[in-house]
């Protein structure tokens, strides 16, 4: 039975669809009776491009799959190639990569906190979150020359060794204080709790059926963190944040806690970098690089859930087929289920809480 | 007021203009004075809000046009004047064009009834508190007019939300106003101000016995003005821009101006009711003490106006502070908040005030 009175076209040009997501909503009053997400407005053919470009030509593009977590996709692509060529990384390179990945995760979560609160109508946290994110981006700029699409990881190592850890120590010193500030202004705010608690409840079974990973899955009470089994993170002490809240508030809280865990990891990585002073990268000739025939897959815990890069090589200069798996794509599909029965302003909050980044969805 | 009338007639008589002309035009003069004074105040208010928001969010705010950005609002207004006025196809063109003109009118009678000093009220009717109740809720009709006539779904949702919101908050406000009328034994704003006169200044103000009423009144004013956290009708992250989504150029500016002028008028009204209007917070006026006697007796009236406007700006500061801090409420929670909490509390508060008054516990 179709009891919708109004069909509302939310997006693709809408302030809080975080890019170009289009949601076709059937409304009864302000209540949503059906939701149809429409993606593809930012499709850049990332996977097809890989088949035409050589590996080193494709490397700068992978950062752009998710511009907020560029290091993760660089790392994934490099790791696939390193697996194929059976390259072992030195300890210093591993530690630097861990440090940059976790700094990137912090930056991504900070941006999410700001944007989520903006969706809820609070302006100030957006600026506060950007102020701290700026410190991290400035450090990225210092080491790689770019603020966001860094293109810093290369096959078998880094573009060059890092030369400065003072800024990271400064970030490690400042961030915990600032996070206390966020918690003071946001976490226990009654209106914030009213808007997010018990809204957009996601059961673990549904999350698994829809392919949801990352923070959204862990907030549903399911312990799944790829970093625990990742070889890159061997020897790092940190807790996986698992909450039983299942709602938007839990997803916010989990991200704040994850920032704290990431700070711990960065501190350990900095210590590791200081003990491993020798930078030795495996020299490979990037031009005309070929990888042996076969299928290579690598996975990583990205800020928006499990991300993987699957390469089928036929031994040529370009892969025969390359497939990306990104977390947000599955979260968009979940909107079909989560938004039905909610009101418009809750719907915006729920969609925001899933941390959907459109370039990552469309690829 | 009578003095002004005779001065005006005398002034006209100098140029041989008959008295009947003066009799008719005299009643338009206050309107014209208010209109231009209001424009100046609004320009200042918009700037102050942006400066304060900048301060709250660690930015500089406007600082390029003129000294410290004082001309920023003028530049914005000029830009809006130059913009094209777009009337959407299939909209109700008459009502669409009428709404932004009508919305600016109700504020002028409200400013007319405020006693700016003990000798200066434009329109001093015996029942001028009622005039406020009537005119303060008129902009809602214009918002409904504009929202409905725009033929836009977002506008319609915003307008309907606004109606529900005003209906919910009008009643607690009325109960609070009755409490004030009971305390002052009058519904004339000049009498209400004088009833708060006390040798010790602040002690006599109605905010002391009626602090709950002040808080309720403040919340209701936020709702009536569509200010954060009740800015649902124009929730930019949900409804693009709510009821004025389709408006552009000067018509948009009219909505904007009306919003700020109503903010000013409402805060003046609250200052009169709760903060002693034009009375000095020290109980004695400073002008006769600081200035020589000849000027001091006239300066007292300017000092009274200064206190009134200072009090209203204090409230405006809190309004902006709230905006910088809180997220937006959900529409459903907002109605529940008003009907289930504000209304019962305001009724209980009214009983409390009446008991206070009958028991002779306050003047």
XYZ file of C-alpha atoms in Angstrom, chain B residues 1 5 45 56 81-82 107 112 131 135 171 175 184 188 204 215 235 279 321 362-363:
21
model
C 4.400 63.212 23.630
C 2.985 67.524 19.156
C 22.887 43.807 15.023
C 32.791 32.011 19.732
C 19.812 44.870 -3.961
C 21.696 44.173 -7.167
C 7.633 45.170 13.952
C 6.013 52.102 18.831
C -0.749 45.007 20.958
C 1.696 41.847 16.343
C 0.315 29.779 25.286
C 0.568 32.778 30.855
C 2.212 45.258 38.028
C 0.426 49.259 30.133
C 12.541 45.806 42.346
C 13.252 31.813 31.469
C 16.817 24.468 9.250
C 15.160 52.144 34.966
C 25.571 32.645 22.683
C 6.167 41.732 46.691
C 5.033 45.168 45.721
